[in-house]
């Protein structure tokens, strides 16, 4: 072959190579995080969740199936329509293999519905409504965050046993608040107490004077706070401002809420969670790395659960040799959930991750030894009897081996 002919042949081959589709191994393996990055729940999950997922990817080695792992993030602004659109864009245009929805449960459920339709895996580490593994479950989804039932059951009985037997609920008016109030009400009645009233408020309400005065006049000796995040903080602050004599009962409290209130105001509050940074050596080691990269902010259970869920998912992908959502659902149940960030964890047939829960009390200023020293452990609650069994959850997509 002459030199001009050789050059022409090589040029033609190069042009053909440029027009061929990229190999699957050249494409990043994408993990999508759709969360509240700037609004009401951004400190509970948000940027901290994105960091936790990236830490899990780094600790896993940064690649899977021979492809580099990329974490893509979107801010749903606590709007279900925006969250749904972002999920479609992530799946159709970015080619994500898995989505972690967080923030408002209403948005998370909308995201999971899109993922279910497209047969994409979801890892719910920051959504607490029971619907994720109940009547709106997905055969490709797992819920790592404890639901309102577990949160309520862990706290309500203890409050009633201490004499708090007449409850009035201050409820955030969306799916999470409704479920938390309903589940806590059942727990109160089962413990021998009674519910004397309820007032609902929109998400992000600044002025809670009207519902709190209603609670004051109800004769209740407990105000059950069926809300979270800044709404919870505002509720506690305004209870003091208005001189509400009833005792507050909190069921979902994050570390950042306690920091926002300050220990003098938050001391004595009881809460339940499967994770706290100072539980054991594994939690302390991980939290130390997290805080070093996030302005010394204490990680919440949502952040830790995002790390554990992502790690377990990537192990399943590696073991299966594929990101096929149906196969991943099987493999995630077959593999043990390892490590000591959470204890005795396993996945039920409805996708609910059950694990031991811990009952905490916020420390007094005198008890606290550092800005991050917030809780003391009152008890460890075994998962048996605490979580709703899969067959009683209302899930229509129970896993069948």
Short mmCIF file of N, CA, C and O in Angstrom, two decimals, residues 331-381:
data_model
loop_
_atom_site.label_atom_id
_atom_site.label_comp_id
_atom_site.label_asym_id
_atom_site.label_seq_id
_atom_site.Cartn_x
_atom_site.Cartn_y
_atom_site.Cartn_z
N UNK A 331 -30.35 -9.20 45.04
CA UNK A 331 -28.99 -9.26 45.60
C UNK A 331 -28.87 -8.45 46.90
O UNK A 331 -28.16 -8.87 47.83
N UNK A 332 -29.56 -7.31 46.99
CA UNK A 332 -29.49 -6.51 48.21
C UNK A 332 -30.09 -7.25 49.40
O UNK A 332 -29.67 -7.04 50.54
N UNK A 333 -31.06 -8.11 49.13
CA UNK A 333 -31.64 -8.90 50.21
C UNK A 333 -30.77 -10.09 50.57
O UNK A 333 -30.76 -10.54 51.72
N UNK A 334 -30.07 -10.63 49.58
CA UNK A 334 -29.21 -11.79 49.83
C UNK A 334 -27.96 -11.41 50.61
O UNK A 334 -27.52 -12.16 51.50
N UNK A 335 -27.40 -10.25 50.32
CA UNK A 335 -26.15 -9.85 50.98
C UNK A 335 -26.42 -9.32 52.38
O UNK A 335 -27.38 -8.58 52.59
N UNK A 336 -25.57 -9.64 53.34
CA UNK A 336 -25.73 -9.06 54.69
C UNK A 336 -25.36 -7.58 54.68
O UNK A 336 -24.49 -7.15 53.92
N UNK A 337 -26.07 -6.79 55.48
CA UNK A 337 -25.72 -5.38 55.65
C UNK A 337 -24.64 -5.32 56.71
O UNK A 337 -24.89 -5.57 57.89
N UNK A 338 -23.43 -5.02 56.28
CA UNK A 338 -22.27 -5.14 57.15
C UNK A 338 -21.89 -3.80 57.78
O UNK A 338 -22.40 -2.74 57.42
N UNK A 339 -20.93 -3.88 58.71
CA UNK A 339 -20.49 -2.68 59.41
C UNK A 339 -21.30 -2.45 60.66
O UNK A 339 -22.29 -3.15 60.93
N UNK A 340 -20.90 -1.46 61.43
CA UNK A 340 -21.56 -1.19 62.71
C UNK A 340 -22.12 0.23 62.79
O UNK A 340 -22.34 0.76 63.87
N UNK A 341 -22.36 0.85 61.62
CA UNK A 341 -22.99 2.18 61.61
C UNK A 341 -24.43 2.07 62.10
O UNK A 341 -24.94 2.94 62.81
N UNK A 342 -25.12 0.99 61.66
CA UNK A 342 -26.42 0.62 62.20
C UNK A 342 -26.33 -0.84 62.59
O UNK A 342 -25.46 -1.57 62.11
N UNK A 343 -27.22 -1.28 63.46
CA UNK A 343 -27.07 -2.61 64.04
C UNK A 343 -28.25 -3.52 63.67
O UNK A 343 -29.40 -3.10 63.65
N UNK A 344 -27.88 -4.78 63.38
CA UNK A 344 -28.85 -5.86 63.12
C UNK A 344 -29.83 -5.49 62.01
O UNK A 344 -31.04 -5.70 62.14
N UNK A 345 -29.30 -4.94 60.94
CA UNK A 345 -30.15 -4.48 59.84
C UNK A 345 -30.40 -5.59 58.83
O UNK A 345 -29.52 -6.41 58.55
N UNK A 346 -31.60 -5.60 58.28
CA UNK A 346 -31.96 -6.52 57.20
C UNK A 346 -33.10 -5.89 56.41
O UNK A 346 -33.76 -4.95 56.88
N UNK A 347 -33.35 -6.41 55.21
CA UNK A 347 -34.37 -5.85 54.32
C UNK A 347 -35.57 -6.79 54.26
O UNK A 347 -35.42 -7.97 53.91
N UNK A 348 -36.74 -6.26 54.58
CA UNK A 348 -37.98 -7.04 54.49
C UNK A 348 -38.43 -7.15 53.04
O UNK A 348 -37.93 -6.48 52.14
N UNK A 349 -39.46 -7.97 52.82
CA UNK A 349 -39.95 -8.21 51.47
C UNK A 349 -40.62 -6.98 50.84
O UNK A 349 -40.80 -6.92 49.63
N UNK A 350 -40.99 -5.99 51.67
CA UNK A 350 -41.58 -4.76 51.12
C UNK A 350 -40.53 -3.67 50.90
O UNK A 350 -40.88 -2.54 50.55
N UNK A 351 -39.27 -3.99 51.11
CA UNK A 351 -38.20 -3.02 50.93
C UNK A 351 -37.86 -2.24 52.19
O UNK A 351 -36.91 -1.45 52.17
N UNK A 352 -38.58 -2.44 53.26
CA UNK A 352 -38.29 -1.77 54.53
C UNK A 352 -37.03 -2.35 55.16
O UNK A 352 -36.90 -3.56 55.31
N UNK A 353 -36.08 -1.50 55.47
CA UNK A 353 -34.88 -1.91 56.20
C UNK A 353 -35.19 -1.80 57.69
O UNK A 353 -35.49 -0.71 58.19
N UNK A 354 -35.15 -2.92 58.38
CA UNK A 354 -35.38 -2.92 59.82
C UNK A 354 -34.03 -3.01 60.52
O UNK A 354 -33.08 -3.61 60.02
N UNK A 355 -33.94 -2.38 61.68
CA UNK A 355 -32.68 -2.32 62.42
C UNK A 355 -33.00 -1.95 63.86
O UNK A 355 -34.12 -1.53 64.17
N UNK A 356 -32.04 -2.10 64.73
CA UNK A 356 -32.23 -1.65 66.10
C UNK A 356 -32.35 -0.12 66.12
O UNK A 356 -31.70 0.58 65.35
N UNK A 357 -33.22 0.38 67.01
CA UNK A 357 -33.36 1.82 67.22
C UNK A 357 -32.82 2.14 68.61
O UNK A 357 -32.74 1.28 69.49
N UNK A 358 -32.46 3.41 68.81
CA UNK A 358 -31.98 3.85 70.11
C UNK A 358 -32.85 5.00 70.60
O UNK A 358 -33.28 5.84 69.81
N UNK A 359 -33.12 5.02 71.88
CA UNK A 359 -33.85 6.11 72.51
C UNK A 359 -32.83 7.03 73.16
O UNK A 359 -32.01 6.60 73.97
N UNK A 360 -32.89 8.31 72.79
CA UNK A 360 -31.92 9.30 73.27
C UNK A 360 -32.62 10.39 74.08
O UNK A 360 -33.83 10.61 73.93
N UNK A 361 -31.83 11.08 74.89
CA UNK A 361 -32.29 12.30 75.56
C UNK A 361 -31.23 13.37 75.34
O UNK A 361 -30.01 13.09 75.43
N UNK A 362 -31.68 14.57 75.02
CA UNK A 362 -30.74 15.67 74.81
C UNK A 362 -30.08 16.05 76.14
O UNK A 362 -30.75 16.21 77.16
N UNK A 363 -28.78 16.20 76.12
CA UNK A 363 -28.02 16.50 77.33
C UNK A 363 -28.25 17.93 77.80
O UNK A 363 -28.61 18.82 77.02
N UNK A 364 -28.01 18.13 79.06
CA UNK A 364 -28.01 19.49 79.61
C UNK A 364 -26.66 20.14 79.28
O UNK A 364 -25.68 19.45 78.97
N UNK A 365 -26.57 21.47 79.35
CA UNK A 365 -25.28 22.12 79.10
C UNK A 365 -24.18 21.60 80.01
O UNK A 365 -23.02 21.48 79.59
N UNK A 366 -24.53 21.27 81.25
CA UNK A 366 -23.52 20.78 82.20
C UNK A 366 -22.99 19.40 81.81
O UNK A 366 -21.84 19.06 82.09
N UNK A 367 -23.84 18.60 81.16
CA UNK A 367 -23.44 17.24 80.77
C UNK A 367 -22.61 17.23 79.49
O UNK A 367 -21.83 16.30 79.26
N UNK A 368 -22.79 18.21 78.64
CA UNK A 368 -22.14 18.23 77.35
C UNK A 368 -20.66 18.63 77.46
O UNK A 368 -20.33 19.61 78.12
N UNK A 369 -19.80 17.88 76.78
CA UNK A 369 -18.37 18.13 76.86
C UNK A 369 -17.81 18.84 75.63
O UNK A 369 -16.63 19.22 75.62
N UNK A 370 -18.63 18.98 74.58
CA UNK A 370 -18.18 19.65 73.36
C UNK A 370 -19.41 20.08 72.57
O UNK A 370 -20.52 19.62 72.85
N UNK A 371 -19.25 20.95 71.57
CA UNK A 371 -20.41 21.38 70.77
C UNK A 371 -21.13 20.22 70.08
O UNK A 371 -22.32 20.31 69.80
N UNK A 372 -20.41 19.13 69.81
CA UNK A 372 -21.04 17.98 69.15
C UNK A 372 -21.62 16.97 70.13
O UNK A 372 -22.31 16.03 69.72
N UNK A 373 -21.38 17.15 71.42
CA UNK A 373 -21.83 16.20 72.45
C UNK A 373 -23.27 16.54 72.84
O UNK A 373 -23.50 17.31 73.78
N UNK A 374 -24.23 15.94 72.15
CA UNK A 374 -25.63 16.37 72.25
C UNK A 374 -26.54 15.40 72.98
O UNK A 374 -27.46 15.81 73.68
N UNK A 375 -26.33 14.09 72.81
CA UNK A 375 -27.29 13.09 73.31
C UNK A 375 -26.66 12.14 74.31
O UNK A 375 -25.45 11.90 74.29
N UNK A 376 -27.52 11.58 75.14
CA UNK A 376 -27.15 10.41 75.92
C UNK A 376 -28.14 9.29 75.59
O UNK A 376 -29.31 9.55 75.29
N UNK A 377 -27.65 8.06 75.60
CA UNK A 377 -28.48 6.91 75.23
C UNK A 377 -29.27 6.45 76.45
O UNK A 377 -28.71 6.18 77.51
N UNK A 378 -30.59 6.34 76.28
CA UNK A 378 -31.45 5.84 77.35
C UNK A 378 -31.71 4.35 77.21
O UNK A 378 -31.80 3.63 78.21
N UNK A 379 -31.86 3.89 75.96
CA UNK A 379 -32.17 2.47 75.74
C UNK A 379 -31.92 2.12 74.28
O UNK A 379 -31.92 2.99 73.40
N UNK A 380 -31.69 0.83 74.04
CA UNK A 380 -31.65 0.30 72.69
C UNK A 380 -32.90 -0.54 72.48
O UNK A 380 -33.23 -1.40 73.31
N UNK A 381 -33.61 -0.26 71.39
CA UNK A 381 -34.89 -0.91 71.12
C UNK A 381 -34.70 -1.89 69.97
O UNK A 381 -34.44 -1.49 68.84
#
